XYZ file of C-alpha atoms in Angstrom:
460
model
C 184.590 181.754 127.167
C 188.308 182.413 126.901
C 190.897 180.727 129.068
C 194.260 182.420 129.246
C 195.459 181.411 132.687
C 198.555 179.251 133.023
C 197.858 175.499 133.355
C 199.033 175.393 136.954
C 196.156 177.653 138.046
C 193.465 175.337 136.711
C 191.851 172.500 138.647
C 192.994 169.086 137.495
C 190.400 166.666 136.171
C 191.682 163.660 138.101
C 191.722 165.510 141.421
C 188.001 166.097 141.113
C 187.392 162.500 140.091
C 188.896 161.370 143.366
C 186.633 163.831 145.173
C 183.564 162.369 143.480
C 182.717 165.407 141.389
C 182.017 163.355 138.282
C 185.218 164.132 136.354
C 187.048 161.429 134.434
C 189.692 159.466 136.283
C 191.987 157.763 133.782
C 193.636 154.402 134.221
C 196.012 152.298 132.148
C 194.435 149.675 129.897
C 197.040 148.338 127.439
C 200.297 149.091 125.684
C 201.189 147.780 122.226
C 204.765 147.406 121.017
C 207.994 146.543 122.779
C 208.878 148.562 125.877
C 212.615 148.202 125.269
C 214.692 151.358 124.872
C 216.222 150.212 121.582
C 213.743 151.553 119.002
C 213.894 150.949 115.258
C 213.110 154.000 113.105
C 210.608 152.016 111.016
C 208.569 151.169 114.135
C 207.835 154.799 115.062
C 204.061 155.382 114.972
C 203.121 158.183 112.583
C 199.288 158.216 112.829
C 196.425 156.817 114.940
C 192.729 156.621 114.003
C 189.581 154.985 115.431
C 186.881 153.957 112.965
C 183.369 155.429 113.264
C 182.042 153.003 115.889
C 185.344 152.558 117.727
C 185.448 148.802 117.113
C 188.662 149.139 115.122
C 191.776 151.207 115.770
C 194.387 151.692 113.043
C 197.978 152.849 113.359
C 200.498 153.656 110.639
C 204.267 153.747 111.098
C 207.401 155.070 109.443
C 208.026 151.665 107.887
C 204.858 151.960 105.758
C 202.924 149.380 107.768
C 199.315 149.614 108.927
C 198.301 147.699 112.054
C 194.595 147.365 112.825
C 193.414 146.474 116.328
C 189.925 145.140 117.088
C 187.968 145.715 120.290
C 187.859 142.531 122.345
C 184.126 141.597 122.570
C 184.624 140.203 126.078
C 186.029 143.513 127.304
C 182.725 145.265 126.526
C 180.571 142.861 128.531
C 182.835 142.140 131.513
C 182.357 144.027 134.784
C 183.986 146.430 135.105
C 184.002 147.130 131.367
C 187.435 147.280 129.745
C 188.747 148.887 126.576
C 190.960 146.056 125.375
C 192.080 145.714 121.765
C 193.787 142.811 119.994
C 195.663 142.713 116.692
C 193.162 142.228 113.849
C 195.275 142.727 110.739
C 198.760 143.902 109.762
C 199.781 144.778 106.222
C 202.382 146.718 104.265
C 200.575 149.745 102.882
C 203.430 151.619 101.182
C 206.941 150.773 100.005
C 209.870 153.170 99.567
C 210.015 154.591 96.033
C 212.309 156.762 93.969
C 211.258 159.659 91.774
C 213.734 159.458 88.905
C 212.599 162.725 87.337
C 213.374 164.717 90.487
C 216.031 162.365 91.910
C 214.104 162.193 95.179
C 213.435 159.305 97.527
C 209.790 158.897 98.505
C 209.692 157.397 101.964
C 207.122 154.794 102.928
C 206.005 156.545 106.154
C 202.213 156.620 106.590
C 201.202 160.262 107.041
C 197.466 159.793 107.580
C 194.799 157.076 107.855
C 191.094 157.801 107.413
C 188.259 155.267 107.747
C 185.208 155.160 105.495
C 181.854 154.492 107.092
C 180.951 150.829 106.970
C 178.437 149.819 104.286
C 178.781 146.017 104.291
C 180.718 143.263 106.023
C 184.061 144.689 104.870
C 185.915 147.717 106.220
C 187.523 150.356 104.009
C 190.260 152.856 104.851
C 192.452 155.373 103.068
C 196.171 155.550 103.814
C 198.734 157.928 102.367
C 202.449 158.568 102.318
C 203.996 161.732 100.849
C 202.787 161.096 97.299
C 200.358 158.173 96.932
C 196.953 157.506 98.504
C 195.566 153.969 98.657
C 192.075 152.652 99.378
C 192.218 149.372 101.303
C 189.522 146.767 101.777
C 189.790 144.764 104.986
C 187.561 141.683 104.984
C 187.124 138.427 106.870
C 187.202 134.987 105.319
C 186.076 131.964 107.339
C 184.889 129.616 104.582
C 186.616 127.968 101.630
C 185.344 126.157 98.560
C 186.177 122.475 98.140
C 185.265 119.993 95.420
C 186.277 121.804 92.219
C 185.881 119.892 88.967
C 188.832 121.303 87.054
C 191.413 121.415 89.840
C 192.410 119.566 92.971
C 191.872 121.078 96.430
C 195.622 121.761 96.483
C 195.199 124.024 93.429
C 196.802 121.717 90.859
C 194.832 121.627 87.574
C 193.281 118.268 86.686
C 193.680 116.607 83.291
C 190.310 117.068 81.508
C 190.657 113.543 80.044
C 190.558 112.093 83.563
C 187.364 113.898 84.609
C 184.605 111.272 84.438
C 181.991 112.829 86.686
C 180.863 116.262 87.853
C 181.025 117.388 91.475
C 179.060 120.154 93.183
C 181.560 122.384 95.043
C 180.773 122.900 98.722
C 181.609 125.623 101.246
C 183.563 124.393 104.278
C 184.471 126.282 107.431
C 188.071 127.314 107.944
C 190.079 129.275 110.483
C 189.208 132.983 110.341
C 191.517 134.893 108.036
C 191.577 138.688 107.697
C 192.598 139.918 104.261
C 193.705 143.445 103.359
C 193.667 144.201 99.652
C 194.318 147.479 97.795
C 191.183 148.439 95.838
C 192.308 151.808 94.461
C 195.618 153.645 94.080
C 195.437 157.440 93.729
C 198.817 158.665 92.489
C 200.620 161.378 90.505
C 198.417 164.273 91.642
C 200.682 166.006 94.183
C 203.921 167.821 93.478
C 204.528 168.443 97.176
C 204.206 166.226 100.247
C 200.670 165.205 101.241
C 199.894 166.311 104.798
C 196.139 165.632 105.023
C 193.358 163.436 103.695
C 189.716 163.787 104.707
C 186.655 161.770 103.669
C 183.561 163.785 102.808
C 180.301 163.194 104.653
C 178.786 162.008 101.344
C 181.206 159.022 101.542
C 181.768 159.358 97.794
C 184.545 161.942 97.664
C 187.587 162.896 99.687
C 190.214 165.618 99.676
C 193.987 165.444 99.818
C 196.193 168.408 100.689
C 199.863 169.161 100.204
C 201.860 172.300 100.970
C 200.304 174.386 98.188
C 197.293 172.579 96.753
C 194.146 170.719 97.774
C 192.634 168.124 95.423
C 189.143 166.624 95.409
C 188.811 162.941 94.472
C 185.983 160.545 93.761
C 186.612 157.241 95.511
C 185.773 155.355 92.319
C 188.070 157.339 89.987
C 191.850 157.036 90.337
C 193.124 158.833 87.243
C 191.409 162.181 87.760
C 191.131 164.699 90.580
C 189.922 168.300 90.746
C 192.174 171.014 92.101
C 189.993 173.028 94.500
C 192.658 175.155 96.226
C 195.912 176.405 94.745
C 197.990 178.941 96.680
C 201.166 178.503 94.630
C 202.387 181.937 93.514
C 203.589 182.515 89.949
C 206.992 183.398 91.361
C 207.993 180.976 94.129
C 210.149 183.699 95.689
C 206.878 185.379 96.678
C 205.737 182.351 98.676
C 204.762 183.468 102.188
C 202.690 180.568 103.561
C 201.932 176.876 103.071
C 198.918 174.676 103.773
C 199.428 172.662 106.958
C 196.146 170.738 107.388
C 192.726 170.343 105.750
C 189.440 168.705 106.731
C 185.887 168.332 105.470
C 182.960 169.449 107.615
C 181.486 166.319 109.267
C 177.885 167.165 108.272
C 177.920 169.676 105.386
C 179.403 168.001 102.303
C 180.092 171.335 100.570
C 182.250 172.832 103.327
C 185.889 172.251 104.198
C 188.595 174.095 106.138
C 192.322 174.391 105.727
C 194.978 175.947 107.940
C 198.213 177.668 107.083
C 201.676 178.274 108.457
C 200.648 181.899 109.088
C 198.179 180.842 111.784
C 195.052 181.401 109.697
C 192.180 179.010 108.940
C 190.021 179.381 105.847
C 186.554 177.906 105.466
C 185.585 177.275 101.841
C 182.231 176.503 100.222
C 182.456 174.345 97.097
C 179.041 175.609 95.974
C 180.451 179.074 95.300
C 182.973 178.088 92.612
C 184.922 175.149 91.254
C 188.223 176.658 92.394
C 187.915 177.780 96.011
C 190.554 180.480 95.717
C 188.219 182.836 97.585
C 187.338 181.654 101.085
C 183.907 182.041 102.662
C 185.368 182.773 106.101
C 188.805 183.585 107.477
C 189.570 182.693 111.098
C 192.513 184.606 112.474
C 193.556 185.982 115.831
C 195.679 189.109 115.655
C 199.055 188.968 117.394
C 199.699 191.222 120.350
C 202.479 193.508 119.020
C 203.929 193.915 122.527
C 204.679 190.175 122.787
C 206.062 189.649 119.273
C 209.443 187.971 119.012
C 211.674 186.205 116.498
C 209.722 182.991 117.141
C 206.187 184.425 116.901
C 205.642 183.424 113.287
C 207.021 179.903 113.801
C 204.947 179.091 116.870
C 201.768 180.537 115.341
C 201.892 177.996 112.486
C 198.894 175.665 112.835
C 199.864 171.991 112.861
C 196.359 170.499 113.033
C 192.727 171.538 112.617
C 189.669 169.466 113.568
C 185.963 170.314 113.321
C 183.844 169.090 116.242
C 181.503 166.139 115.843
C 178.528 168.475 116.148
C 179.873 170.596 113.286
C 179.531 173.828 115.297
C 183.088 174.295 116.545
C 186.607 173.963 115.217
C 189.853 173.312 117.065
C 193.317 174.393 115.947
C 196.668 173.431 117.425
C 199.724 175.631 117.168
C 203.016 175.080 118.957
C 202.005 176.590 122.297
C 198.199 176.503 122.432
C 194.934 174.884 121.411
C 192.225 177.268 120.241
C 188.518 176.513 119.884
C 186.598 178.564 117.329
C 182.879 178.996 116.785
C 182.296 178.569 113.044
C 179.873 181.485 113.253
C 182.527 183.864 114.617
C 185.723 184.575 112.710
C 187.267 187.421 114.717
C 188.744 185.453 117.622
C 188.642 182.015 119.264
C 186.077 181.456 121.982
C 188.519 179.356 124.037
C 192.304 179.325 124.253
C 194.145 176.616 126.200
C 197.900 176.872 126.899
C 199.509 173.455 126.341
C 203.042 173.918 127.697
C 203.505 177.570 128.605
C 206.567 176.618 130.676
C 208.475 176.146 127.385
C 208.211 179.793 126.324
C 211.552 180.782 127.931
C 213.164 177.840 126.109
C 212.065 178.677 122.566
C 215.628 179.526 121.554
C 216.993 176.067 122.434
C 213.890 174.425 120.930
C 214.634 176.307 117.712
C 218.243 175.128 117.718
C 217.290 171.449 118.141
C 214.399 171.769 115.604
C 211.753 170.765 118.168
C 209.954 174.049 117.507
C 208.928 172.611 114.133
C 207.233 169.512 115.639
C 203.672 169.028 114.423
C 201.334 168.125 117.287
C 197.859 166.837 116.472
C 194.673 167.256 118.505
C 191.363 165.406 118.849
C 187.818 165.805 120.186
C 186.008 163.455 122.527
C 182.811 161.918 121.172
C 180.671 164.467 123.027
C 182.932 167.451 122.126
C 183.251 168.257 125.851
C 186.891 167.238 126.067
C 189.879 167.920 123.827
C 193.261 166.217 123.876
C 196.718 166.886 122.489
C 200.282 165.762 123.063
C 203.408 167.367 124.501
C 207.017 166.476 125.359
C 208.343 163.959 127.897
C 205.535 161.610 126.779
C 203.035 163.988 128.398
C 199.571 164.488 126.963
C 197.074 167.160 127.885
C 193.307 166.982 128.339
C 190.960 169.934 128.689
C 187.391 169.825 130.016
C 185.640 172.619 128.105
C 182.529 172.638 130.289
C 184.204 172.617 133.704
C 187.249 174.682 132.618
C 189.631 172.082 134.026
C 192.733 170.522 132.576
C 195.189 167.752 133.381
C 198.637 166.620 132.278
C 199.125 162.848 132.132
C 202.092 160.692 131.162
C 202.355 157.628 128.950
C 205.267 155.659 130.400
C 206.241 152.055 130.971
C 206.265 152.695 134.743
C 202.457 152.794 134.748
C 202.036 149.856 132.343
C 200.083 147.724 134.801
C 196.366 146.999 134.344
C 194.010 149.416 136.115
C 196.872 151.661 137.288
C 195.382 155.098 137.903
C 197.219 157.896 136.097
C 198.476 160.622 138.417
C 198.494 164.226 137.194
C 201.962 165.508 136.293
C 203.116 169.063 136.926
C 206.098 170.931 135.540
C 207.903 173.595 137.581
C 209.987 176.407 136.103
C 212.042 177.680 139.045
C 214.393 175.947 141.463
C 211.722 175.327 144.074
C 210.355 171.953 143.075
C 207.492 170.400 145.006
C 206.990 166.681 145.475
C 205.839 164.854 142.307
C 206.778 167.853 140.148
C 209.298 167.650 137.325
C 211.655 170.471 136.433
C 211.342 171.938 132.945
C 215.094 171.333 132.570
C 214.552 167.582 133.054
C 212.012 167.149 130.240
C 213.019 164.682 127.517
C 212.350 166.353 124.163
C 213.062 163.125 122.275
C 209.973 161.628 123.907
C 207.050 163.414 122.319
C 203.396 162.564 121.766
C 202.371 163.894 118.367
C 199.434 161.577 117.605
C 196.357 160.859 119.755
C 192.830 159.537 119.149
C 189.624 159.439 121.231
C 187.028 156.652 120.928
C 183.891 158.110 119.253
C 181.451 156.781 121.865
C 183.401 155.972 125.030
C 186.133 157.433 127.199
C 188.920 155.343 125.702
C 191.967 157.132 124.288
C 194.883 155.947 122.181
C 198.215 157.721 122.587
C 201.221 157.096 120.330
C 204.522 157.427 122.197
C 207.418 156.738 119.773
C 206.969 153.027 118.930
C 204.362 152.277 121.608
C 200.595 152.657 121.471
C 199.106 153.283 124.915
C 195.418 152.766 125.591
C 193.782 154.454 128.561
C 190.193 154.352 129.767
C 188.028 155.969 132.398
C 187.913 154.195 135.743
C 184.391 152.874 136.317
């Protein structure tokens, strides 16, 4: 199936929900962060990630902080069910650093967060800035030990000469405390900025990718990593492409994919050789020479790639479209969804204000039926792959009231503007949704709009 029609010709998902055709109707659930217009740079959200059961939701920001939200247990059992989250833990993951050898500042911004599957009572996640990856342990503490022999309960050491009897320490209940502690620090392995981290399905290794190299790490070893992809040319003047994203296959521990600024995706098999300089498959759609322009190469650069939960399909996001590929077919995508086709006449101005270089991410729903990505004006797009429907929704403070149903938004190009439509000339390009996440088991989505995290859920 290949969709190439403009978004305005497709049926909207919410329209059908109102007509009782079983499509999702989205409503507002929560918003995190201040809704004031005065935004601090450090508060801008730079990544969003649900853990594997959706009980926790982590965000990273430009200030190097990680905020973890926990699903409210009451919201799962109340009728109607709600997708409410409360703050679980907040900690400073990265600090600003300075590379004295290169005279470069290393900013603290969190580029990516990836959860490990839960093995015990604690939770583990990886977070990275441009240069350093950290493994964090997030654990709960609700008991404390009292009755030490060698020190007072306040922590002051006792004089051994004054100890005349032995006490048996006891565990006493205390107010729940959530602790985040760094267990591993993986540093000094990347010359260029890290753009991706991905945990392997074996839960023992993970990969990290920068502009020219991909490294394979063992979670237990911090001082050694294996370089599995290296596209750096001997002469840097011959550099024609960079790595933009990389991800492990969710089921096959030997497979991973990485995308490039040339619009190609390579699938590599680590069983074939230690250095995966030869790909197993190359996914590329040939440009139509009749539509080539000055901007063709820029807008074909892939900003994100995600393999479906089933492991059969792969989704790539470039500036104008989302493409779905069958991993068994390299020649062309099986589905192509235009995200904001109305911007094509404005590529020149988007190039001048650098918006054309924005890196939009994409995500799958838990069932792989729906895909979601962001756009400008705080719009985000959802596509129903089975019903061939799409919808444009908006994350704004005007709808920040519980159970408010989200109305589809439409953008018009010409002067004839219908009711509820917005002109393409009125779009705010400073308001952009780059990061989104979909709950792995339910229709709950998290959308990062500048410094705010919006949560939406299906209306039951």
